[in-house]
mmCIF file of C-alpha atoms in Angstrom:
data_model
loop_
_atom_site.group_PDB
_atom_site.id
_atom_site.type_symbol
_atom_site.label_atom_id
_atom_site.label_comp_id
_atom_site.label_asym_id
_atom_site.label_seq_id
_atom_site.Cartn_x
_atom_site.Cartn_y
_atom_site.Cartn_z
ATOM 1 C CA MET A 1 -1.350 -20.681 28.806
ATOM 2 C CA SER A 2 0.700 -21.919 25.580
ATOM 3 C CA ASP A 3 3.365 -20.081 23.631
ATOM 4 C CA ILE A 4 1.845 -17.917 20.962
ATOM 5 C CA LYS A 5 3.744 -16.469 18.220
ATOM 6 C CA ILE A 6 1.933 -13.445 16.411
ATOM 7 C CA VAL A 7 5.157 -12.734 14.390
ATOM 8 C CA ASP A 8 7.626 -15.424 13.004
ATOM 9 C CA ALA A 9 11.420 -14.555 13.190
ATOM 10 C CA PRO A 10 13.107 -13.642 9.971
ATOM 11 C CA ALA A 11 15.287 -16.602 9.507
ATOM 12 C CA GLY A 12 18.217 -16.162 10.631
ATOM 13 C CA VAL A 13 21.084 -18.308 13.522
ATOM 14 C CA GLU A 14 19.468 -18.566 16.468
ATOM 15 C CA GLY A 15 21.209 -19.738 19.901
ATOM 16 C CA ALA A 16 20.870 -19.248 23.211
ATOM 17 C CA GLY A 17 21.095 -15.976 24.210
ATOM 18 C CA PHE A 18 21.074 -14.286 20.718
ATOM 19 C CA PHE A 19 19.426 -14.049 17.424
ATOM 20 C CA ALA A 20 20.917 -12.647 13.999
ATOM 21 C CA THR A 21 19.745 -12.420 11.001
ATOM 22 C CA SER A 22 20.625 -9.905 8.333
ATOM 23 C CA LEU A 23 19.794 -6.065 8.518
ATOM 24 C CA ASP A 24 17.019 -6.346 4.756
ATOM 25 C CA LYS A 25 14.729 -9.206 6.712
ATOM 26 C CA ALA A 26 14.476 -7.045 10.036
ATOM 27 C CA VAL A 27 13.846 -3.706 9.125
ATOM 28 C CA GLY A 28 11.571 -5.439 6.045
ATOM 29 C CA LEU A 29 10.372 -6.978 9.269
ATOM 30 C CA ALA A 30 9.579 -3.583 11.125
ATOM 31 C CA ARG A 31 8.803 -1.832 7.929
ATOM 32 C CA SER A 32 5.263 -5.022 6.960
ATOM 33 C CA TYR A 33 3.627 -4.436 10.245
ATOM 34 C CA SER A 34 3.939 -0.683 10.480
ATOM 35 C CA LEU A 35 2.532 0.921 7.615
ATOM 36 C CA TRP A 36 1.231 4.250 7.748
ATOM 37 C CA PRO A 37 -1.868 4.008 5.363
ATOM 38 C CA LEU A 38 -2.531 7.119 3.404
ATOM 39 C CA PRO A 39 -6.749 6.737 2.175
ATOM 40 C CA PHE A 40 -7.209 8.401 -0.763
ATOM 41 C CA ALA A 41 -11.255 7.466 -1.366
ATOM 42 C CA THR A 42 -13.526 9.158 -3.850
ATOM 43 C CA SER A 43 -16.506 6.812 -4.193
ATOM 44 C CA CYS A 44 -17.992 4.147 -2.717
ATOM 45 C CA CYS A 45 -15.168 1.532 -2.208
ATOM 46 C CA GLY A 46 -14.145 4.130 0.831
ATOM 47 C CA ILE A 47 -17.420 3.019 2.393
ATOM 48 C CA GLU A 48 -16.548 -0.642 2.057
ATOM 49 C CA PHE A 49 -12.467 1.009 3.725
ATOM 50 C CA MET A 50 -14.556 2.023 6.275
ATOM 51 C CA ALA A 51 -15.888 -0.774 7.176
ATOM 52 C CA THR A 52 -12.284 -2.368 7.234
ATOM 53 C CA MET A 53 -11.188 0.347 9.622
ATOM 54 C CA ALA A 54 -14.195 -0.362 12.087
ATOM 55 C CA SER A 55 -14.650 -3.269 15.414
ATOM 56 C CA HIS A 56 -15.618 -5.727 13.104
ATOM 57 C CA TYR A 57 -12.806 -6.283 10.622
ATOM 58 C CA ASP A 58 -9.859 -3.826 12.483
ATOM 59 C CA LEU A 59 -6.948 -3.314 10.137
ATOM 60 C CA SER A 60 -5.364 -2.250 12.742
ATOM 61 C CA ARG A 61 -4.443 -6.234 13.894
ATOM 62 C CA PHE A 62 -2.277 -5.782 10.955
ATOM 63 C CA GLY A 63 -0.266 -2.733 12.118
ATOM 64 C CA ALA A 64 -2.097 -0.315 10.599
ATOM 65 C CA GLU A 65 -3.763 1.444 13.433
ATOM 66 C CA ARG A 66 -3.143 5.125 12.721
ATOM 67 C CA LEU A 67 -4.147 6.693 9.446
ATOM 68 C CA SER A 68 -2.562 9.191 8.165
ATOM 69 C CA PHE A 69 -4.354 11.802 5.911
ATOM 70 C CA SER A 70 -0.770 13.893 5.306
ATOM 71 C CA PRO A 71 1.419 12.811 2.452
ATOM 72 C CA ARG A 72 4.414 13.624 4.533
ATOM 73 C CA GLN A 73 3.942 10.931 6.856
ATOM 74 C CA ALA A 74 2.286 7.757 4.888
ATOM 75 C CA ASP A 75 4.387 4.692 3.447
ATOM 76 C CA LEU A 76 0.950 3.647 2.007
ATOM 77 C CA LEU A 77 -1.374 5.393 -0.463
ATOM 78 C CA MET A 78 -5.021 3.425 -1.053
ATOM 79 C CA VAL A 79 -6.324 4.577 -3.542
ATOM 80 C CA MET A 80 -10.101 3.922 -3.402
ATOM 81 C CA GLY A 81 -12.769 4.982 -6.078
ATOM 82 C CA THR A 82 -13.287 6.035 -9.755
ATOM 83 C CA ILE A 83 -10.241 8.678 -10.295
ATOM 84 C CA SER A 84 -11.088 12.210 -12.953
ATOM 85 C CA LYS A 85 -9.066 13.632 -15.377
ATOM 86 C CA LYS A 86 -9.389 15.973 -13.573
ATOM 87 C CA MET A 87 -8.123 14.423 -10.533
ATOM 88 C CA ALA A 88 -5.023 12.778 -11.827
ATOM 89 C CA PRO A 89 -2.765 15.225 -11.490
ATOM 90 C CA VAL A 90 -3.696 15.827 -7.872
ATOM 91 C CA LEU A 91 -3.148 12.074 -6.988
ATOM 92 C CA ARG A 92 0.241 12.209 -8.787
ATOM 93 C CA GLN A 93 1.217 15.184 -6.446
ATOM 94 C CA VAL A 94 0.272 12.989 -3.179
ATOM 95 C CA TYR A 95 2.603 10.413 -4.015
ATOM 96 C CA LEU A 96 5.429 12.717 -5.070
ATOM 97 C CA GLN A 97 4.569 14.025 -1.782
ATOM 98 C CA MET A 98 4.911 11.053 -0.267
ATOM 99 C CA ALA A 99 8.645 9.593 1.251
ATOM 100 C CA GLU A 100 10.578 6.779 0.109
ATOM 101 C CA PRO A 101 10.064 3.791 0.604
ATOM 102 C CA ARG A 102 6.553 4.414 -0.852
ATOM 103 C CA TRP A 103 3.567 1.073 -2.079
ATOM 104 C CA VAL A 104 0.465 2.453 -3.891
ATOM 105 C CA MET A 105 -2.622 -0.151 -4.062
ATOM 106 C CA ALA A 106 -5.532 0.142 -5.938
ATOM 107 C CA VAL A 107 -8.744 -0.856 -4.421
ATOM 108 C CA GLY A 108 -11.528 -1.881 -6.092
ATOM 109 C CA ALA A 109 -12.588 -1.998 -10.510
ATOM 110 C CA CYS A 110 -12.952 1.577 -10.969
ATOM 111 C CA ALA A 111 -9.187 2.610 -9.203
ATOM 112 C CA SER A 112 -7.789 -0.425 -10.633
ATOM 113 C CA SER A 113 -9.261 -0.307 -14.476
ATOM 114 C CA GLY A 114 -11.818 2.360 -14.916
ATOM 115 C CA GLY A 115 -14.328 0.082 -13.128
ATOM 116 C CA ILE A 116 -18.215 0.161 -15.371
ATOM 117 C CA PHE A 117 -17.408 3.967 -15.943
ATOM 118 C CA ASP A 118 -15.680 3.531 -20.051
ATOM 119 C CA THR A 119 -16.018 7.571 -20.306
ATOM 120 C CA TYR A 120 -14.172 10.813 -22.271
ATOM 121 C CA SER A 121 -13.929 11.754 -17.619
ATOM 122 C CA VAL A 122 -12.947 8.530 -15.866
ATOM 123 C CA LEU A 123 -9.292 7.333 -15.431
ATOM 124 C CA GLN A 124 -8.935 4.335 -17.257
ATOM 125 C CA GLY A 125 -7.296 2.955 -13.783
ATOM 126 C CA ILE A 126 -4.438 4.927 -11.874
ATOM 127 C CA ASP A 127 -1.133 3.091 -13.818
ATOM 128 C CA GLU A 128 -2.014 5.576 -15.740
ATOM 129 C CA VAL A 129 -0.368 7.742 -13.633
ATOM 130 C CA ILE A 130 1.670 6.457 -10.945
ATOM 131 C CA PRO A 131 2.787 2.724 -9.656
ATOM 132 C CA VAL A 132 0.786 0.144 -8.501
ATOM 133 C CA ASP A 133 2.470 -2.298 -6.163
ATOM 134 C CA VAL A 134 -1.014 -4.353 -5.389
ATOM 135 C CA TYR A 135 -4.466 -4.892 -7.242
ATOM 136 C CA VAL A 136 -7.802 -5.423 -5.101
ATOM 137 C CA PRO A 137 -11.174 -6.509 -7.377
ATOM 138 C CA GLY A 138 -15.028 -6.451 -7.021
ATOM 139 C CA CYS A 139 -17.175 -3.352 -7.024
ATOM 140 C CA PRO A 140 -16.965 -3.017 -4.103
ATOM 141 C CA PRO A 141 -14.441 -5.079 -2.950
ATOM 142 C CA ARG A 142 -15.156 -6.617 0.457
ATOM 143 C CA PRO A 143 -13.470 -5.873 3.432
ATOM 144 C CA GLU A 144 -12.132 -9.539 3.066
ATOM 145 C CA ALA A 145 -10.585 -8.336 0.153
ATOM 146 C CA ILE A 146 -8.823 -4.968 1.658
ATOM 147 C CA ILE A 147 -7.626 -6.925 4.150
ATOM 148 C CA ASP A 148 -5.982 -9.702 1.810
ATOM 149 C CA GLY A 149 -4.632 -6.867 -0.125
ATOM 150 C CA PHE A 150 -2.884 -5.439 2.172
ATOM 151 C CA MET A 151 -1.725 -8.397 3.504
ATOM 152 C CA ASN A 152 -0.044 -8.557 -0.220
ATOM 153 C CA ILE A 153 1.880 -5.500 0.476
ATOM 154 C CA GLN A 154 3.133 -6.800 3.622
ATOM 155 C CA LYS A 155 4.409 -9.386 2.316
ATOM 156 C CA LEU A 156 6.158 -7.238 -0.594
ATOM 157 C CA VAL A 157 7.173 -4.977 2.312
ATOM 158 C CA GLN A 158 9.295 -7.811 3.884
ATOM 159 C CA THR A 159 10.635 -9.651 1.752
ATOM 160 C CA GLU A 160 11.529 -6.074 -0.459
ATOM 161 C CA SER A 161 15.800 -5.567 -0.508
ATOM 162 C CA LEU A 162 16.975 -2.305 0.999
ATOM 163 C CA ARG A 163 18.752 -1.397 -2.205
ATOM 164 C CA ARG A 164 15.614 -1.841 -4.634
ATOM 165 C CA ARG A 165 15.156 1.642 -4.808
ATOM 166 C CA ASP A 166 18.684 2.226 -6.004
ATOM 167 C CA THR A 167 18.255 0.143 -8.696
ATOM 168 C CA PRO A 168 18.223 0.680 -12.720
ATOM 169 C CA GLU A 169 14.695 -1.368 -12.881
ATOM 170 C CA TYR A 170 13.138 0.604 -10.771
ATOM 171 C CA GLN A 171 14.943 4.001 -11.374
ATOM 172 C CA ALA A 172 13.281 2.821 -15.232
ATOM 173 C CA LEU A 173 10.300 2.267 -13.283
ATOM 174 C CA LEU A 174 9.785 5.865 -12.240
ATOM 175 C CA ALA A 175 11.444 7.188 -14.991
ATOM 176 C CA LYS A 176 8.264 6.112 -17.658
ATOM 177 C CA TYR A 177 6.257 7.430 -15.009
ATOM 178 C CA GLY A 178 7.611 10.983 -16.010
ATOM 179 C CA ILE A 179 8.595 10.905 -12.011
ATOM 180 C CA LEU A 180 12.986 11.595 -11.275
#
């Protein structure tokens, strides 16, 4: 059997019997392959997400085996579908109940920009109420696109500094949304 590497080791110093790297890189690698997504699905994008979790695409291959339906135990909020303006405070509350570090993925045209629903009752993108890390295009997006968005979140998590959330830039971003 050949040597199969599932995950490349972070950059570091390697020798006989030891491997040294920075704490940021080790923690980033561990976090990126142990994300617990919270699916916030309100319409047809949720059906595509179900297909993504099924055996043919199997998102659990990427470390998202356990879906969390409690915001206090999730670190990735996946918003899928149309969000009405009445639902916006609920979405914001779910986001605020998540512990740091937390990431957000807007799945589909409706979550990203309101989609075809340019009406008074539909939120024109969830980035009006919470910060978004990755946008997944499509109406509805194919499971491959959702997996690509998830892999982009993993890259972000791997490369994020442990202190990024303490920076003035991040604090300013949260203040922009009224989150302290």
